[in-house]
């Protein structure tokens, strides 16, 4: 695995960057800023024809003059400058690159010729590269983020392979909000050299990656895609969003990454044969991958629903049925166990609805254990854990009218219970049950 | 309209509340806190058998002793105490009530008898009421929020009628995040007296309500529902989420609000005949209602897509086609006008993709005007307006390495442009074009 070209691109000990300067409005500069801001521990060599230092680092006027054949070169240059710099890198013995620059196949015939040229130069020097027209890669645990977007939240276990740079970078604020972390994320752009299949092969072998999200505009090597993803999905789930199956999607894909897309039903069959789960929205792509990376697969389709709100109980039950999951009525003995913990207004047959009930021990500790201990139940959906922001905002200025300590006590209780719930969840996961939590506040 | 019972419930000059005390863990207390915190300007009379003051207000031991026949009474009492208090209210001449207490039809036969009893008492005294087993109502512009959840964001133009209290209250943090404001929101619970049809009738006539979101577990008066919503949807859109059409959804609905739901295809036809748009998730319910309340309907299906990211361009184009919208190639003359504003790497045929391009004037001002001036285009989708948080986070600690003023200037520029964009959007809406904006950061 360490000899995979993408392993080497994702674990460089030294990086050269061509296109960074001291001008904040240039993408290369922003990339170098994020590489520095992310505390990349390796050596960094800016390449710049005029500047002697770039963001405080010694700059080199030409790739041929780099002090070492770096593990990775990043090119964010005007299109026409790319072939020359790539040639220089080849001469210096550099073998791995990311070409961010656009203006190649995606803009038409002339760009296509230029792309053929860089492919040829790469072949001549044995260079394997990502791009052109990509956004780069992010490997949070390795502190490697040479993209134009800062990555500030925790690393995670979702691997990403994408023909869109945006779905690696500009998507980050959404992912941070949802606490979905990358193991590693790769943007392939026009995929002139390394492509989605290479990414699946690599992420399939990465131990930190527990599930893979793939954004597809068109697959270049369908046979290899099927073969690789069929193999990978035996071990870890792959979720894919394919957007090239409609007239407008295909046209946009062609002008975006020069991708040759195919009819939707063809791709549907291709993904199905490969064992890949097909999502139809960007949110689903990441949320499904996150769920699959974080939770064990339930042993069957029998779901329990646990909440203190009747509306969510009903809409979750309805959604489960629509999606082919069952919400079976609990056995008499389980119903009896649950019933004795609920107020008279509660429901206990499945869904369980506590209604308005302040003993959160029951919702968050007792009931999950009782329900998941039943072998007839394969998974549990919890809705409605209220956060402490609720307690801070009730009544506004008028909070002074009640004994403040009661309020603070409740808030503290809820915070503690959140921690307990996480522990239970972990416990349950390890024993193989499925648990999903949706909360408000 | 002012003689509609729901108008009177939503505009009370005086409120009596039975169930509030000085104990923060009681729902009635939380409700009164929120009524006070929301700066309700009318008179408030707590009813409490023991306390002489509740949250600093003079309390009355019995509804018969209220100093005036209040415009609205709110009951958050143990189930068995409800009939007696309702009777007392009737004797005192109170005509409008909200019964929050649960434990009626939704818990079975005995509860059903109790519900029949309160219906009888209400009839005897000409009381019209919402509930039982509901969460109450919110009328932000009137500063009326006697629910258990604080409403802290701006009023808006989405009206809500819901058989679930959660989708009126616990949903608020999500709605606040999306800046979706209520005109008025009503939870009907078991709908023993006033029901969804009454709410549609009332919200249909409310001038502040521009679109209506309805959460349905089961419709009690289908004929009247069709008649009323058919009439209302001639003037304002209604979006509905119906969750009672599956086995588990129906079972949960019965134990939640005692609703008698019906087969999914029947409801599908019923909603279709009524001109009601059917949503299948809670998010869609509110987001669609918000979009319909905020934007004019486009004159046709021809959409333009404008972005600086290729992935969103392609996935938006694909999504449009999937949903029956067209993304036509622009006319030669429109393409020429757009092309001269873009960098060489950009796409200009539709979708428009600026690629990496720092002149936000083009994305946010020039292009929207040019595109929407074309009569062949019915609506515009913009993706990718970057917020100032991006500029604050680029490079982390390493921001000091670039001239800070450049960074701050960019940030300021983006903030200003956000304001400009809102103004353009308003301008375009007034002239009848459709504009959707999705942003990151």
Tab-separated table of N, CA and C in Angstrom, chain A residues 22 24-25 27 29-30 33-34 36-37 39 55 102-103 107 148-150 152 164 166-167 170 173 215 217 242-243 245-249 251-253 255-256 264 278 280 309-315 317-318 321-322 327 329 344-345 347 349-351 356 358 386 390-391 393-395 397-398 401-402 407 410 440-441, chain B residues 22 24-25 27 29-30 33-34 36-37 39 55 102-103 107 148-150 152 164 166-167 170 173 215 217 242-243 245-249 251-253 255-256 264 278 280 309-315 317-318 321-322 327 329 344-345 347 349-351 356 358 386 390-391 393-395 397-398 401-402 407 410 440-441:
chain	number	residue	atom	x	y	z
A	22	UNK	N	3.080	36.313	-2.388
A	22	UNK	CA	2.708	37.067	-1.181
A	22	UNK	C	1.416	37.850	-1.398
A	24	UNK	N	-2.458	37.878	-1.450
A	24	UNK	CA	-3.536	37.083	-0.864
A	24	UNK	C	-4.617	36.706	-1.870
A	25	UNK	N	-4.755	37.479	-2.940
A	25	UNK	CA	-5.848	37.188	-3.870
A	25	UNK	C	-5.541	36.028	-4.819
A	27	UNK	N	-4.902	32.081	-5.647
A	27	UNK	CA	-5.298	30.823	-5.023
A	27	UNK	C	-4.106	30.091	-4.428
A	29	UNK	N	-1.479	31.237	-3.065
A	29	UNK	CA	-1.130	31.838	-1.772
A	29	UNK	C	-2.063	31.329	-0.674
A	30	UNK	N	-3.357	31.291	-1.006
A	30	UNK	CA	-4.345	30.796	-0.033
A	30	UNK	C	-4.045	29.341	0.319
A	33	UNK	N	-1.114	29.228	2.617
A	33	UNK	CA	-1.553	29.690	3.942
A	33	UNK	C	-2.234	28.561	4.713
A	34	UNK	N	-3.091	27.815	4.027
A	34	UNK	CA	-3.790	26.724	4.717
A	34	UNK	C	-2.857	25.567	5.065
A	36	UNK	N	0.248	25.955	5.882
A	36	UNK	CA	0.943	26.452	7.079
A	36	UNK	C	-0.003	26.480	8.272
A	37	UNK	N	-1.212	27.009	8.049
A	37	UNK	CA	-2.190	27.120	9.135
A	37	UNK	C	-2.565	25.754	9.691
A	39	UNK	N	-0.573	23.367	10.106
A	39	UNK	CA	0.612	22.829	10.811
A	39	UNK	C	1.229	21.630	10.104
A	55	UNK	N	5.629	34.057	1.816
A	55	UNK	CA	5.050	33.860	3.165
A	55	UNK	C	6.136	33.454	4.167
A	102	UNK	N	-6.711	25.066	-14.069
A	102	UNK	CA	-7.727	24.676	-15.037
A	102	UNK	C	-7.361	25.212	-16.417
A	103	UNK	N	-8.322	25.068	-17.364
A	103	UNK	CA	-8.087	25.557	-18.716
A	103	UNK	C	-7.645	24.451	-19.657
A	107	UNK	N	-12.242	23.093	-21.321
A	107	UNK	CA	-12.601	24.306	-22.070
A	107	UNK	C	-12.644	24.066	-23.583
A	148	UNK	N	-7.629	25.497	-1.000
A	148	UNK	CA	-7.987	26.896	-0.737
A	148	UNK	C	-8.970	27.036	0.426
A	149	UNK	N	-9.306	25.918	1.090
A	149	UNK	CA	-10.268	26.002	2.181
A	149	UNK	C	-9.670	25.454	3.472
A	150	UNK	N	-9.783	26.203	4.579
A	150	UNK	CA	-9.266	25.670	5.844
A	150	UNK	C	-10.099	24.493	6.343
A	152	UNK	N	-10.893	22.836	9.818
A	152	UNK	CA	-10.660	23.158	11.227
A	152	UNK	C	-11.237	22.137	12.196
A	164	UNK	N	-15.439	16.839	-8.177
A	164	UNK	CA	-15.677	18.253	-7.890
A	164	UNK	C	-14.786	18.681	-6.740
A	166	UNK	N	-15.301	21.509	-5.117
A	166	UNK	CA	-16.198	22.111	-4.136
A	166	UNK	C	-16.649	21.096	-3.095
A	167	UNK	N	-16.901	19.861	-3.545
A	167	UNK	CA	-17.392	18.857	-2.604
A	167	UNK	C	-16.274	18.250	-1.762
A	170	UNK	N	-15.395	23.583	-0.321
A	170	UNK	CA	-16.470	24.474	0.136
A	170	UNK	C	-17.547	23.741	0.941
A	173	UNK	N	-17.686	23.640	5.710
A	173	UNK	CA	-18.492	24.210	6.804
A	173	UNK	C	-19.711	23.351	7.144
A	215	UNK	N	-18.140	11.432	-5.590
A	215	UNK	CA	-18.923	12.315	-6.450
A	215	UNK	C	-18.462	12.090	-7.894
A	217	UNK	N	-19.018	12.563	-12.130
A	217	UNK	CA	-19.627	13.197	-13.309
A	217	UNK	C	-19.538	12.263	-14.515
A	242	UNK	N	-24.104	10.436	-8.624
A	242	UNK	CA	-23.780	10.556	-10.047
A	242	UNK	C	-24.673	11.616	-10.666
A	243	UNK	N	-24.083	12.620	-11.285
A	243	UNK	CA	-24.883	13.751	-11.765
A	243	UNK	C	-24.865	13.903	-13.279
A	245	UNK	N	-26.269	11.899	-15.563
A	245	UNK	CA	-27.249	11.077	-16.256
A	245	UNK	C	-28.401	11.827	-16.894
A	246	UNK	N	-28.452	13.144	-16.737
A	246	UNK	CA	-29.497	13.932	-17.381
A	246	UNK	C	-28.850	14.822	-18.442
A	247	UNK	N	-29.657	15.377	-19.304
A	247	UNK	CA	-29.117	16.202	-20.396
A	247	UNK	C	-28.317	17.370	-19.825
A	248	UNK	N	-28.916	18.102	-18.900
A	248	UNK	CA	-28.229	19.281	-18.356
A	248	UNK	C	-27.041	18.890	-17.491
A	249	UNK	N	-27.192	17.791	-16.744
A	249	UNK	CA	-26.088	17.319	-15.908
A	249	UNK	C	-24.899	16.920	-16.767
A	251	UNK	N	-24.174	17.932	-19.849
A	251	UNK	CA	-23.578	19.104	-20.489
A	251	UNK	C	-22.700	19.863	-19.503
A	252	UNK	N	-23.214	20.010	-18.271
A	252	UNK	CA	-22.444	20.727	-17.261
A	252	UNK	C	-21.172	19.960	-16.910
A	253	UNK	N	-21.280	18.632	-16.814
A	253	UNK	CA	-20.116	17.806	-16.486
A	253	UNK	C	-19.026	17.955	-17.545
A	255	UNK	N	-18.402	20.518	-19.455
A	255	UNK	CA	-17.699	21.792	-19.377
A	255	UNK	C	-17.012	21.978	-18.029
A	256	UNK	N	-17.312	21.095	-17.089
A	256	UNK	CA	-16.670	21.201	-15.772
A	256	UNK	C	-15.356	20.433	-15.741
A	264	UNK	N	-28.434	7.579	-17.426
A	264	UNK	CA	-28.654	7.342	-16.007
A	264	UNK	C	-28.891	5.871	-15.681
A	278	UNK	N	-26.356	4.272	-4.184
A	278	UNK	CA	-26.491	5.515	-4.923
A	278	UNK	C	-27.303	6.557	-4.147
A	280	UNK	N	-28.867	10.622	-4.057
A	280	UNK	CA	-29.351	11.579	-5.053
A	280	UNK	C	-29.198	13.026	-4.623
A	309	UNK	N	-41.525	13.052	21.637
A	309	UNK	CA	-42.363	13.892	20.782
A	309	UNK	C	-43.162	13.014	19.837
A	310	UNK	N	-44.478	13.191	19.834
A	310	UNK	CA	-45.326	12.335	19.015
A	310	UNK	C	-45.178	12.557	17.518
A	311	UNK	N	-44.971	13.805	17.102
A	311	UNK	CA	-44.822	14.099	15.672
A	311	UNK	C	-43.622	13.382	15.080
A	312	UNK	N	-42.440	13.565	15.668
A	312	UNK	CA	-41.277	12.827	15.189
A	312	UNK	C	-41.477	11.314	15.264
A	313	UNK	N	-42.166	10.816	16.284
A	313	UNK	CA	-42.447	9.370	16.353
A	313	UNK	C	-43.187	8.942	15.100
A	314	UNK	N	-44.232	9.688	14.745
A	314	UNK	CA	-45.047	9.311	13.586
A	314	UNK	C	-44.278	9.509	12.283
A	315	UNK	N	-43.560	10.623	12.160
A	315	UNK	CA	-42.889	10.835	10.872
A	315	UNK	C	-41.702	9.897	10.716
A	317	UNK	N	-41.649	6.790	11.980
A	317	UNK	CA	-42.271	5.492	11.697
A	317	UNK	C	-42.684	5.425	10.229
A	318	UNK	N	-43.304	6.509	9.750
A	318	UNK	CA	-43.734	6.575	8.353
A	318	UNK	C	-42.529	6.482	7.417
A	321	UNK	N	-41.102	2.889	7.218
A	321	UNK	CA	-41.915	2.038	6.339
A	321	UNK	C	-41.698	2.375	4.867
A	322	UNK	N	-41.659	3.654	4.561
A	322	UNK	CA	-41.434	4.065	3.166
A	322	UNK	C	-40.109	3.540	2.627
A	327	UNK	N	-41.285	-1.314	11.693
A	327	UNK	CA	-41.371	-0.777	13.052
A	327	UNK	C	-42.354	-1.681	13.788
A	329	UNK	N	-44.599	-3.919	16.333
A	329	UNK	CA	-45.148	-3.771	17.685
A	329	UNK	C	-44.293	-4.637	18.616
A	344	UNK	N	-48.587	8.199	32.295
A	344	UNK	CA	-49.835	7.641	31.770
A	344	UNK	C	-50.113	8.083	30.337
A	345	UNK	N	-49.594	9.264	29.955
A	345	UNK	CA	-49.838	9.781	28.616
A	345	UNK	C	-48.933	9.136	27.561
A	347	UNK	N	-46.676	6.460	25.084
A	347	UNK	CA	-46.942	5.311	24.209
A	347	UNK	C	-45.779	4.343	24.346
A	349	UNK	N	-45.802	0.931	22.613
A	349	UNK	CA	-45.894	-0.258	21.751
A	349	UNK	C	-44.834	-0.259	20.643
A	350	UNK	N	-44.266	0.858	20.350
A	350	UNK	CA	-43.305	1.134	19.273
A	350	UNK	C	-44.046	1.841	18.146
A	351	UNK	N	-43.760	3.129	17.919
A	351	UNK	CA	-42.804	3.966	18.651
A	351	UNK	C	-43.110	4.136	20.141
A	356	UNK	N	-44.407	14.650	27.518
A	356	UNK	CA	-43.641	15.586	28.348
A	356	UNK	C	-43.243	14.901	29.644
A	358	UNK	N	-39.803	14.686	32.475
A	358	UNK	CA	-38.528	15.315	32.771
A	358	UNK	C	-37.419	14.354	33.183
A	386	UNK	N	-32.823	17.107	24.104
A	386	UNK	CA	-32.778	18.565	24.124
A	386	UNK	C	-31.462	19.054	24.697
A	390	UNK	N	-31.562	25.173	25.076
A	390	UNK	CA	-32.983	25.322	25.397
A	390	UNK	C	-33.152	25.936	26.775
A	391	UNK	N	-32.440	25.367	27.733
A	391	UNK	CA	-32.611	25.835	29.113
A	391	UNK	C	-32.107	27.260	29.301
A	393	UNK	N	-32.430	29.576	27.069
A	393	UNK	CA	-33.257	30.563	26.379
A	393	UNK	C	-34.701	30.629	26.872
A	394	UNK	N	-35.147	29.621	27.623
A	394	UNK	CA	-36.536	29.647	28.113
A	394	UNK	C	-36.803	30.929	28.899
A	395	UNK	N	-37.851	31.617	28.517
A	395	UNK	CA	-38.298	32.757	29.315
A	395	UNK	C	-37.523	34.045	29.141
A	397	UNK	N	-35.583	37.265	29.544
A	397	UNK	CA	-35.347	38.105	30.722
A	397	UNK	C	-36.110	37.600	31.946
A	398	UNK	N	-37.187	36.895	31.700
A	398	UNK	CA	-38.066	36.504	32.802
A	398	UNK	C	-37.563	35.295	33.574
A	401	UNK	N	-37.526	35.111	37.357
A	401	UNK	CA	-38.741	34.890	38.127
A	401	UNK	C	-38.812	33.507	38.758
A	402	UNK	N	-38.039	32.556	38.217
A	402	UNK	CA	-38.007	31.248	38.885
A	402	UNK	C	-36.671	31.065	39.582
A	407	UNK	N	-33.179	25.712	37.266
A	407	UNK	CA	-32.922	25.790	35.846
A	407	UNK	C	-31.516	25.310	35.519
A	410	UNK	N	-31.123	21.610	35.805
A	410	UNK	CA	-31.639	20.882	34.646
A	410	UNK	C	-30.632	20.931	33.508
A	440	UNK	N	-32.471	18.075	18.792
A	440	UNK	CA	-32.701	19.486	18.510
A	440	UNK	C	-32.043	20.297	19.597
A	441	UNK	N	-31.696	21.529	19.288
A	441	UNK	CA	-31.118	22.427	20.281
A	441	UNK	C	-29.725	22.020	20.675
B	22	UNK	N	-44.687	28.045	40.417
B	22	UNK	CA	-43.332	28.582	40.572
B	22	UNK	C	-42.285	27.485	40.462
B	24	UNK	N	-40.095	25.251	38.151
B	24	UNK	CA	-39.599	25.304	36.772
B	24	UNK	C	-39.793	23.997	36.012
B	25	UNK	N	-39.921	22.877	36.737
B	25	UNK	CA	-40.002	21.603	36.010
B	25	UNK	C	-41.401	21.315	35.466
B	27	UNK	N	-44.507	22.042	32.916
B	27	UNK	CA	-44.637	22.618	31.584
B	27	UNK	C	-45.375	23.953	31.611
B	29	UNK	N	-45.395	26.218	33.841
B	29	UNK	CA	-44.483	27.270	34.288
B	29	UNK	C	-43.589	27.732	33.133
B	30	UNK	N	-43.078	26.768	32.386
B	30	UNK	CA	-42.223	27.094	31.240
B	30	UNK	C	-43.020	27.908	30.214
B	33	UNK	N	-43.378	31.402	31.467
B	33	UNK	CA	-42.076	32.073	31.321
B	33	UNK	C	-41.884	32.582	29.892
B	34	UNK	N	-42.242	31.746	28.920
B	34	UNK	CA	-42.064	32.164	27.531
B	34	UNK	C	-43.056	33.255	27.123
B	36	UNK	N	-44.086	35.538	29.148
B	36	UNK	CA	-43.484	36.739	29.731
B	36	UNK	C	-42.227	37.140	28.964
B	37	UNK	N	-41.357	36.144	28.685
B	37	UNK	CA	-40.097	36.425	27.975
B	37	UNK	C	-40.347	36.997	26.598
B	39	UNK	N	-42.593	39.061	25.876
B	39	UNK	CA	-43.143	40.419	26.023
B	39	UNK	C	-44.605	40.520	25.578
B	55	UNK	N	-44.889	33.356	39.425
B	55	UNK	CA	-43.885	34.130	38.679
B	55	UNK	C	-44.141	35.632	38.834
B	102	UNK	N	-52.496	16.208	27.856
B	102	UNK	CA	-52.711	14.982	27.102
B	102	UNK	C	-53.417	13.963	27.983
B	103	UNK	N	-53.551	12.733	27.474
B	103	UNK	CA	-54.197	11.678	28.245
B	103	UNK	C	-55.636	11.457	27.815
B	107	UNK	N	-54.800	7.919	24.312
B	107	UNK	CA	-54.363	6.811	25.180
B	107	UNK	C	-55.363	5.654	25.245
B	148	UNK	N	-43.971	25.822	25.304
B	148	UNK	CA	-42.816	25.465	26.132
B	148	UNK	C	-41.495	25.789	25.435
B	149	UNK	N	-41.544	26.404	24.254
B	149	UNK	CA	-40.300	26.695	23.544
B	149	UNK	C	-40.183	28.180	23.240
B	150	UNK	N	-39.035	28.795	23.539
B	150	UNK	CA	-38.882	30.220	23.216
B	150	UNK	C	-38.786	30.444	21.700
B	152	UNK	N	-37.225	33.121	19.311
B	152	UNK	CA	-36.319	34.262	19.455
B	152	UNK	C	-36.002	34.961	18.138
B	164	UNK	N	-48.790	17.957	15.147
B	164	UNK	CA	-47.673	17.696	16.049
B	164	UNK	C	-47.244	18.990	16.715
B	166	UNK	N	-44.363	19.261	18.324
B	166	UNK	CA	-42.924	19.360	18.077
B	166	UNK	C	-42.629	20.174	16.822
B	167	UNK	N	-43.452	20.001	15.799
B	167	UNK	CA	-43.195	20.708	14.544
B	167	UNK	C	-43.676	22.161	14.595
B	170	UNK	N	-40.283	22.418	19.015
B	170	UNK	CA	-38.891	21.958	18.986
B	170	UNK	C	-38.218	22.171	17.633
B	173	UNK	N	-35.353	25.839	16.610
B	173	UNK	CA	-33.921	26.096	16.375
B	173	UNK	C	-33.525	25.889	14.913
B	215	UNK	N	-48.797	19.845	8.828
B	215	UNK	CA	-48.367	18.494	9.211
B	215	UNK	C	-49.613	17.687	9.564
B	217	UNK	N	-51.556	13.930	10.384
B	217	UNK	CA	-51.549	12.507	10.728
B	217	UNK	C	-52.841	11.845	10.267
B	242	UNK	N	-47.794	14.333	5.041
B	242	UNK	CA	-48.760	13.384	5.585
B	242	UNK	C	-48.022	12.112	5.995
B	243	UNK	N	-48.131	11.709	7.250
B	243	UNK	CA	-47.323	10.591	7.738
B	243	UNK	C	-48.158	9.381	8.136
B	245	UNK	N	-49.876	7.287	6.141
B	245	UNK	CA	-50.192	6.395	5.026
B	245	UNK	C	-49.502	5.046	5.045
B	246	UNK	N	-48.636	4.830	6.017
B	246	UNK	CA	-47.974	3.527	6.140
B	246	UNK	C	-48.475	2.845	7.412
B	247	UNK	N	-48.209	1.564	7.518
B	247	UNK	CA	-48.702	0.808	8.685
B	247	UNK	C	-48.158	1.413	9.968
B	248	UNK	N	-46.844	1.623	10.020
B	248	UNK	CA	-46.225	2.131	11.251
B	248	UNK	C	-46.597	3.592	11.495
B	249	UNK	N	-46.698	4.363	10.404
B	249	UNK	CA	-47.090	5.760	10.541
B	249	UNK	C	-48.500	5.872	11.098
B	251	UNK	N	-50.167	3.605	12.879
B	251	UNK	CA	-50.218	3.141	14.268
B	251	UNK	C	-49.694	4.216	15.211
B	252	UNK	N	-48.576	4.849	14.810
B	252	UNK	CA	-48.012	5.900	15.648
B	252	UNK	C	-48.958	7.089	15.735
B	253	UNK	N	-49.585	7.443	14.612
B	253	UNK	CA	-50.519	8.575	14.602
B	253	UNK	C	-51.677	8.325	15.564
B	255	UNK	N	-51.710	6.535	18.272
B	255	UNK	CA	-51.336	6.673	19.683
B	255	UNK	C	-50.817	8.072	19.991
B	256	UNK	N	-50.574	8.866	18.947
B	256	UNK	CA	-50.111	10.229	19.180
B	256	UNK	C	-51.271	11.194	19.355
B	264	UNK	N	-52.200	5.703	1.814
B	264	UNK	CA	-51.368	6.745	1.238
B	264	UNK	C	-51.881	7.249	-0.113
B	278	UNK	N	-47.408	18.087	-1.920
B	278	UNK	CA	-47.058	17.112	-0.887
B	278	UNK	C	-45.550	16.990	-0.707
B	280	UNK	N	-42.283	15.152	1.519
B	280	UNK	CA	-42.054	13.850	2.148
B	280	UNK	C	-41.052	13.906	3.298
B	309	UNK	N	-18.442	27.297	-8.893
B	309	UNK	CA	-17.995	25.934	-8.588
B	309	UNK	C	-18.613	24.966	-9.585
B	310	UNK	N	-17.779	24.162	-10.218
B	310	UNK	CA	-18.267	23.251	-11.243
B	310	UNK	C	-19.122	22.126	-10.709
B	311	UNK	N	-18.779	21.594	-9.547
B	311	UNK	CA	-19.551	20.490	-8.976
B	311	UNK	C	-20.989	20.894	-8.700
B	312	UNK	N	-21.188	21.980	-7.960
B	312	UNK	CA	-22.564	22.449	-7.760
B	312	UNK	C	-23.270	22.780	-9.065
B	313	UNK	N	-22.557	23.326	-10.049
B	313	UNK	CA	-23.177	23.585	-11.361
B	313	UNK	C	-23.758	22.288	-11.905
B	314	UNK	N	-22.953	21.235	-11.888
B	314	UNK	CA	-23.402	19.960	-12.456
B	314	UNK	C	-24.495	19.328	-11.609
B	315	UNK	N	-24.343	19.347	-10.290
B	315	UNK	CA	-25.369	18.669	-9.485
B	315	UNK	C	-26.670	19.467	-9.489
B	317	UNK	N	-27.712	21.281	-12.101
B	317	UNK	CA	-28.275	21.030	-13.435
B	317	UNK	C	-28.963	19.672	-13.464
B	318	UNK	N	-28.275	18.679	-12.916
B	318	UNK	CA	-28.821	17.325	-12.870
B	318	UNK	C	-30.116	17.300	-12.048
B	321	UNK	N	-33.100	18.869	-13.961
B	321	UNK	CA	-33.650	17.945	-14.954
B	321	UNK	C	-34.460	16.832	-14.293
B	322	UNK	N	-33.935	16.285	-13.216
B	322	UNK	CA	-34.656	15.221	-12.518
B	322	UNK	C	-36.019	15.683	-12.034
B	327	UNK	N	-32.734	23.339	-18.164
B	327	UNK	CA	-31.561	24.212	-18.037
B	327	UNK	C	-31.081	24.461	-19.468
B	329	UNK	N	-29.570	25.743	-23.027
B	329	UNK	CA	-28.369	26.449	-23.474
B	329	UNK	C	-28.799	27.880	-23.803
B	344	UNK	N	-10.835	32.838	-18.797
B	344	UNK	CA	-10.756	31.856	-19.889
B	344	UNK	C	-11.210	30.470	-19.437
B	345	UNK	N	-11.057	30.172	-18.145
B	345	UNK	CA	-11.439	28.849	-17.649
B	345	UNK	C	-12.939	28.700	-17.413
B	347	UNK	N	-17.229	28.732	-17.726
B	347	UNK	CA	-18.256	28.189	-18.618
B	347	UNK	C	-19.383	29.206	-18.708
B	349	UNK	N	-22.363	28.724	-21.076
B	349	UNK	CA	-23.505	28.298	-21.894
B	349	UNK	C	-24.764	28.044	-21.061
B	350	UNK	N	-24.614	27.829	-19.789
B	350	UNK	CA	-25.648	27.456	-18.818
B	350	UNK	C	-25.518	25.970	-18.524
B	351	UNK	N	-25.055	25.661	-17.305
B	351	UNK	CA	-24.693	26.546	-16.207
B	351	UNK	C	-23.535	27.505	-16.522
B	356	UNK	N	-12.417	29.834	-10.396
B	356	UNK	CA	-11.814	30.676	-9.343
B	356	UNK	C	-11.646	32.093	-9.878
B	358	UNK	N	-12.011	36.304	-8.522
B	358	UNK	CA	-12.180	37.117	-7.326
B	358	UNK	C	-13.111	38.319	-7.486
B	386	UNK	N	-19.617	33.142	-0.954
B	386	UNK	CA	-18.797	32.817	0.203
B	386	UNK	C	-18.923	33.889	1.273
B	390	UNK	N	-15.160	32.577	5.916
B	390	UNK	CA	-14.079	31.978	5.142
B	390	UNK	C	-12.796	32.803	5.275
B	391	UNK	N	-12.942	34.095	5.097
B	391	UNK	CA	-11.758	34.953	5.119
B	391	UNK	C	-11.125	35.025	6.501
B	393	UNK	N	-10.987	32.506	8.514
B	393	UNK	CA	-10.368	31.246	8.915
B	393	UNK	C	-9.217	30.806	8.015
B	394	UNK	N	-9.083	31.378	6.814
B	394	UNK	CA	-7.995	30.959	5.918
B	394	UNK	C	-6.650	31.101	6.627
B	395	UNK	N	-5.870	30.036	6.618
B	395	UNK	CA	-4.491	30.109	7.097
B	395	UNK	C	-4.317	30.086	8.595
B	397	UNK	N	-3.364	30.655	12.211
B	397	UNK	CA	-2.312	31.490	12.801
B	397	UNK	C	-1.445	32.151	11.725
B	398	UNK	N	-1.371	31.520	10.582
B	398	UNK	CA	-0.437	31.991	9.561
B	398	UNK	C	-0.955	33.187	8.780
B	401	UNK	N	1.195	36.197	7.972
B	401	UNK	CA	2.223	36.169	6.936
B	401	UNK	C	1.846	36.987	5.696
B	402	UNK	N	0.566	37.246	5.512
B	402	UNK	CA	0.191	38.131	4.389
B	402	UNK	C	-0.253	39.472	4.929
B	407	UNK	N	-6.640	41.017	3.250
B	407	UNK	CA	-7.596	40.041	3.714
B	407	UNK	C	-8.862	40.716	4.239
B	410	UNK	N	-11.015	42.082	1.506
B	410	UNK	CA	-11.820	41.066	0.835
B	410	UNK	C	-13.041	40.726	1.673
B	440	UNK	N	-22.403	28.925	0.935
B	440	UNK	CA	-21.610	28.221	1.935
B	440	UNK	C	-20.898	29.253	2.780
B	441	UNK	N	-20.561	28.892	3.973
B	441	UNK	CA	-19.795	29.790	4.867
B	441	UNK	C	-20.588	30.968	5.292
